[in-house]
XYZ file of C-alpha atoms in Angstrom:
426
model
C 166.371 28.228 146.066
C 166.579 25.851 143.109
C 168.901 22.865 143.186
C 172.273 23.164 141.470
C 171.116 21.572 138.211
C 168.110 23.904 138.050
C 169.976 27.088 138.873
C 169.357 30.153 136.737
C 171.763 33.069 136.605
C 172.462 36.455 135.071
C 175.850 37.798 133.960
C 177.288 41.172 134.981
C 180.371 42.902 133.537
C 181.907 46.293 134.283
C 184.886 48.188 132.936
C 186.209 51.652 133.757
C 188.435 52.118 130.714
C 187.440 50.339 127.531
C 191.045 49.941 126.328
C 191.799 47.461 129.145
C 191.868 44.514 126.750
C 192.890 42.008 129.449
C 189.532 42.383 131.192
C 187.375 43.590 128.328
C 183.606 43.415 128.576
C 183.544 40.733 125.887
C 186.046 38.588 127.763
C 184.186 38.947 131.059
C 180.880 37.920 129.486
C 182.477 35.036 127.584
C 184.031 33.735 130.805
C 180.660 34.016 132.532
C 178.899 32.072 129.786
C 181.472 29.264 129.950
C 181.222 29.184 133.758
C 177.430 28.856 133.592
C 177.545 26.259 130.816
C 180.031 24.093 132.723
C 177.597 23.917 135.644
C 174.468 23.463 133.584
C 173.037 26.845 134.551
C 170.683 28.734 132.269
C 171.515 32.401 131.604
C 168.508 34.725 131.849
C 170.310 37.884 130.768
C 173.557 39.823 130.465
C 174.077 43.282 131.976
C 176.925 45.696 131.342
C 178.317 48.950 132.744
C 180.972 50.006 130.263
C 183.164 53.006 131.027
C 181.864 53.190 134.616
C 184.234 53.582 137.564
C 183.522 51.380 140.581
C 185.221 53.933 142.815
C 183.105 56.876 141.658
C 179.819 55.003 141.193
C 178.140 52.724 143.712
C 176.496 49.620 142.180
C 172.961 50.931 142.758
C 173.862 54.091 140.790
C 174.834 52.179 137.641
C 172.314 51.531 134.910
C 173.477 47.995 134.152
C 173.311 46.875 137.764
C 169.951 48.593 138.307
C 168.550 46.826 135.237
C 169.872 43.537 136.595
C 168.081 44.013 139.915
C 164.832 44.661 138.036
C 164.919 41.093 136.667
C 163.318 38.284 138.659
C 163.777 34.535 138.752
C 167.574 34.223 138.979
C 169.514 32.431 141.718
C 173.016 33.761 141.053
C 174.882 36.682 139.506
C 178.058 35.638 137.714
C 180.881 38.200 137.568
C 184.495 37.930 136.432
C 186.108 39.125 139.699
C 184.933 40.803 142.897
C 186.421 44.171 141.851
C 184.188 44.186 138.763
C 181.261 44.735 141.108
C 182.773 47.042 143.747
C 186.072 48.440 144.986
C 184.766 49.455 148.394
C 183.753 46.961 151.030
C 180.601 48.871 151.988
C 179.449 49.020 148.347
C 180.113 45.292 148.022
C 178.075 44.497 151.131
C 175.153 46.648 149.967
C 175.151 44.875 146.594
C 175.241 41.483 148.326
C 172.365 42.537 150.578
C 170.277 43.514 147.538
C 170.883 40.055 146.069
C 170.084 38.268 149.327
C 166.723 40.038 149.416
C 166.007 38.388 146.055
C 167.179 34.966 147.235
C 170.253 35.134 145.014
C 174.000 34.991 145.529
C 177.145 36.236 143.828
C 179.564 33.966 141.976
C 182.978 35.065 140.608
C 184.753 33.259 137.773
C 188.339 34.244 138.655
C 187.920 34.543 142.445
C 187.119 31.222 144.185
C 183.892 32.411 145.756
C 180.298 31.304 145.708
C 178.163 33.597 147.846
C 175.232 31.270 147.706
C 176.799 29.758 150.851
C 177.739 31.439 154.184
C 181.372 30.311 153.859
C 181.628 31.748 150.370
C 180.105 35.041 151.539
C 182.692 35.399 154.329
C 185.577 34.725 151.957
C 184.199 37.206 149.435
C 184.149 39.963 152.060
C 187.832 39.271 152.737
C 188.596 39.628 149.030
C 186.666 42.897 148.923
C 188.750 44.214 151.835
C 191.990 43.397 150.032
C 190.612 44.907 146.823
C 189.850 48.188 148.582
C 193.351 48.234 150.094
C 194.886 47.645 146.662
C 192.825 50.444 145.078
C 193.876 52.901 147.793
C 197.542 51.899 147.404
C 197.328 52.565 143.667
C 195.736 55.972 144.244
C 198.456 56.884 146.750
C 201.236 55.974 144.319
C 199.608 57.946 141.526
C 199.133 61.013 143.755
C 202.746 60.868 144.951
C 204.129 60.564 141.403
C 201.926 63.412 140.185
C 202.974 65.659 143.069
C 206.643 65.028 142.302
C 206.180 65.858 138.610
C 204.338 69.079 139.444
C 206.952 70.076 142.012
C 209.627 69.696 139.335
C 207.703 72.084 137.073
C 206.828 69.402 134.544
C 203.511 68.714 132.850
C 201.800 65.581 134.276
C 199.529 65.029 131.293
C 195.758 65.103 130.999
C 193.465 67.629 129.342
C 195.410 70.582 127.959
C 194.369 74.048 129.232
C 193.235 76.240 126.373
C 195.986 78.482 124.992
C 198.801 76.134 125.971
C 200.544 73.027 124.640
C 203.103 70.609 126.030
C 206.702 70.584 124.780
C 209.826 68.597 125.471
C 211.496 69.687 128.709
C 214.776 71.416 127.701
C 216.237 70.954 131.195
C 215.587 67.256 131.751
C 213.115 64.401 131.235
C 209.410 64.752 130.608
C 207.426 67.626 129.149
C 206.545 71.157 130.182
C 203.711 73.555 129.416
C 204.254 76.418 126.950
C 201.986 78.952 125.245
C 200.219 77.828 122.081
C 200.926 80.457 119.382
C 197.642 79.631 117.603
C 195.324 79.874 120.596
C 196.942 82.246 123.083
C 195.716 85.410 121.248
C 192.130 84.128 121.440
C 192.526 83.329 125.129
C 194.014 86.745 125.848
C 191.127 88.518 124.124
C 188.518 86.318 125.851
C 190.056 87.176 129.230
C 190.113 90.890 128.380
C 186.436 90.794 127.423
C 185.547 89.005 130.687
C 187.467 91.552 132.774
C 185.532 94.336 131.053
C 182.340 92.642 132.279
C 181.201 90.975 129.058
C 178.943 87.976 129.859
C 180.402 84.512 129.382
C 177.624 83.602 126.936
C 178.547 86.629 124.811
C 182.207 85.572 124.800
C 181.159 82.066 123.734
C 179.130 83.514 120.850
C 182.065 85.714 119.824
C 184.452 82.740 119.778
C 181.962 80.747 117.704
C 181.197 83.564 115.263
C 184.893 84.328 114.756
C 185.644 80.609 114.313
C 188.245 80.575 117.061
C 190.194 77.286 117.204
C 188.634 74.829 119.605
C 190.415 73.293 122.604
C 192.771 70.477 121.678
C 190.908 67.161 121.331
C 187.593 68.958 121.851
C 184.412 67.027 121.058
C 182.035 69.970 121.457
C 179.533 69.882 118.599
C 176.009 70.828 117.627
C 173.437 68.802 115.741
C 174.582 69.743 112.229
C 178.108 68.506 112.938
C 179.797 71.901 113.229
C 181.720 72.932 116.320
C 180.554 75.615 118.668
C 181.638 77.162 121.955
C 179.415 76.975 125.037
C 179.232 78.763 128.358
C 180.629 75.873 130.370
C 183.790 75.600 128.272
C 184.453 79.338 128.314
C 183.783 79.623 132.047
C 186.260 76.808 132.678
C 189.109 78.384 130.739
C 188.516 81.757 132.415
C 188.794 80.160 135.866
C 191.989 78.196 135.286
C 194.836 79.454 137.548
C 197.272 78.895 134.697
C 196.113 82.334 133.447
C 198.208 83.799 136.278
C 201.062 81.319 135.795
C 199.897 79.102 138.674
C 199.704 75.311 138.478
C 196.469 73.620 139.630
C 196.726 70.461 141.693
C 194.595 68.609 139.156
C 194.979 70.382 135.800
C 192.850 69.403 132.849
C 190.295 67.187 134.533
C 188.043 66.108 131.683
C 184.716 65.869 133.467
C 181.950 68.326 132.832
C 180.970 70.648 135.635
C 184.312 70.402 137.448
C 185.419 73.958 138.058
C 189.090 74.438 138.875
C 189.495 75.890 142.372
C 191.694 79.006 142.037
C 193.152 78.336 145.501
C 194.123 74.718 144.770
C 197.524 75.480 143.283
C 201.115 74.440 143.857
C 202.618 76.509 146.682
C 206.125 77.016 148.065
C 207.375 76.446 151.615
C 205.884 79.781 152.722
C 202.476 78.885 151.346
C 202.728 81.313 148.423
C 201.615 80.210 144.923
C 204.467 79.156 142.653
C 204.322 81.448 139.593
C 205.634 80.544 136.142
C 206.012 83.980 134.543
C 206.468 82.478 131.077
C 202.862 81.204 131.161
C 201.098 84.100 132.897
C 198.887 86.473 130.938
C 197.475 88.029 134.149
C 198.865 89.043 137.517
C 197.509 87.353 140.639
C 195.509 90.497 141.445
C 194.005 90.607 137.949
C 193.134 86.903 138.155
C 191.391 87.416 141.522
C 189.453 90.359 140.046
C 188.406 88.176 137.102
C 187.071 85.493 139.461
C 185.025 88.056 141.382
C 183.602 89.402 138.130
C 182.599 85.920 136.998
C 181.062 85.077 140.374
C 178.927 88.218 140.340
C 177.328 87.212 137.045
C 177.208 83.476 137.726
C 173.608 83.108 138.869
C 170.492 84.235 136.974
C 169.433 86.393 139.952
C 172.555 88.525 139.512
C 171.609 89.455 135.964
C 169.474 92.347 134.878
C 165.810 91.452 134.514
C 165.860 92.032 130.778
C 168.722 89.511 130.499
C 166.887 86.715 132.291
C 165.072 84.074 130.273
C 162.027 82.340 131.727
C 162.237 78.550 131.840
C 159.709 75.847 132.692
C 159.153 75.320 136.456
C 158.570 71.586 135.887
C 161.936 70.634 137.444
C 162.252 73.520 139.892
C 163.915 72.127 143.061
C 163.328 68.594 141.835
C 166.735 67.532 140.460
C 169.747 67.156 142.775
C 173.449 67.210 141.867
C 174.722 63.730 142.669
C 178.195 65.004 143.602
C 177.295 68.102 145.643
C 173.900 66.987 147.024
C 172.269 70.346 146.220
C 169.356 71.198 143.939
C 170.210 72.158 140.373
C 169.168 75.673 139.356
C 167.211 76.605 136.261
C 168.926 78.722 133.645
C 169.878 78.989 129.989
C 172.990 78.301 127.933
C 173.062 79.890 124.478
C 169.322 80.569 124.901
C 168.578 76.900 125.560
C 167.116 75.802 128.927
C 169.533 73.976 131.225
C 169.912 72.859 134.811
C 173.098 73.953 136.548
C 174.687 72.999 139.875
C 175.440 76.173 141.877
C 178.550 74.534 143.360
C 180.360 72.324 140.829
C 178.732 74.019 137.773
C 177.863 70.812 135.992
C 175.015 71.392 133.531
C 172.419 69.298 131.763
C 170.324 70.508 128.864
C 166.582 70.342 129.368
C 165.670 70.132 125.690
C 166.191 66.373 125.907
C 165.935 65.843 129.685
C 162.352 67.063 130.131
C 160.818 64.853 127.384
C 162.875 61.896 128.635
C 161.485 62.243 132.158
C 157.923 62.731 130.903
C 158.162 59.579 128.767
C 159.402 57.563 131.714
C 156.736 58.991 133.999
C 153.883 58.105 131.655
C 155.333 54.740 130.635
C 156.498 53.475 134.008
C 154.014 55.227 136.314
C 151.107 56.177 134.082
C 148.744 53.535 135.469
C 149.461 54.383 139.112
C 146.387 55.617 141.045
C 146.405 59.356 141.775
C 143.620 61.628 143.086
C 140.847 59.228 142.161
C 142.184 58.468 138.681
C 145.652 57.699 137.320
C 148.938 59.546 136.855
C 148.425 59.535 133.102
C 144.915 60.959 133.325
C 145.978 63.652 135.798
C 148.941 64.573 133.618
C 146.804 65.084 130.527
C 144.177 66.948 132.556
C 146.879 69.378 133.753
C 147.404 70.459 130.152
C 150.006 73.213 129.883
C 150.001 73.992 133.620
C 153.665 73.272 134.414
C 153.160 73.849 138.144
C 150.415 71.204 138.272
C 152.531 68.805 136.242
C 155.448 69.395 138.629
C 153.257 68.286 141.539
C 152.295 65.132 139.641
C 155.960 64.362 138.966
C 156.865 64.955 142.612
C 154.092 62.611 143.745
C 155.901 59.740 141.982
C 159.596 60.588 142.379
C 161.509 59.387 145.417
C 164.825 60.811 144.183
C 166.048 62.386 140.961
C 169.775 63.034 140.737
C 172.171 63.934 137.930
C 175.831 63.031 137.939
C 178.647 64.543 135.926
C 179.382 63.299 132.430
C 181.988 63.818 129.737
C 182.368 67.326 128.296
C 180.760 67.787 124.890
C 178.529 64.708 124.864
C 174.928 64.786 123.744
C 172.183 63.907 126.228
C 173.329 60.889 128.224
C 170.464 59.159 130.026
C 172.973 57.223 132.145
C 173.708 60.481 133.975
C 170.102 60.538 135.222
C 169.574 58.567 138.435
C 165.810 58.269 138.839
C 164.133 56.319 141.614
C 160.354 56.071 141.849
C 158.369 55.854 145.068
C 156.956 52.403 145.932
C 153.981 51.551 143.779
C 150.497 51.937 145.209
C 148.116 49.075 144.481
C 144.535 50.130 143.874
């Protein structure tokens, strides 16, 4: 390792919610620059994970941290505090191990640690333990407060279920859920169409063609700037237990692919669902029938042959759902090819994903030796044979996973967690 005066470092900053001004990305990086300057260290680069939760995403799954590890020649990584890197002790130790393998250590501006020494490493682990305890205590308080609000029949906030709005509670503090006069007729008709067996894609087209009002605060758009309904959004509103007057444990979660579990609802002392008749547009029996109808048409294999659309086999059983650890299935959404998780229902469009993966394959692995030539040469020789190209892709990929993103966003490459196999030297 270099001496102190010769030390070279990189800066790393992370933030879950960008409105946290007290620990903004800019402030973290500025503090890191001043820390390095005061010690005479040169800064080789700055790496950021903005809007990324440390609880939901391990360091090695974040783009900024992965890019940082791809750099060579640094002796230290400067962060603002230990919890900017990880909120779980095991994640912290794995990140430290990755740095040790590169002959580097972790330094925190606000926490008095310098993991370039054994004593500093031991103290940092203690801080990580306390950080994990603090995070769990916060989660417990939030869960308890939310449970109490739900038990009182009040609305806890979050994404609003379609067809409903919040209103001032007439019987006490807080707000309650009521029907939205503008959207409830559209919801009622969409439910009726689904019960009759109309496909979800057809209902989405009907809502778009009839210019039905979008969900509140919706960001769903197409390329020309106009709003449109998609299968995922419609499927989500048809599966919400609020249709039968029941209250989900976690209503309105704003992550794509997160289907509401019809059984995860508030229940009374006897274990029976608590029903708010003023919200229900279906009985419990009708809601259960609707779920069975949706499940029967959920997978491409359940559709009639003339309804199925052929898609490229390039990514067949290649991509894995990061949350469910199962392979994504091929399918279509509004006649466009997508990958869909059979469990959590997250989707990713292939119109942008496939070209993105091909570009990375040819750019990052094109010169790798393969079958007596190179990956690039074999790829071009395969021509339009998607099965042959799939084998070439598989020969280079160690793991390819997709994690959930925000509903309505365009292609987000940060959702794609791609790891190549070790390079082969000719």
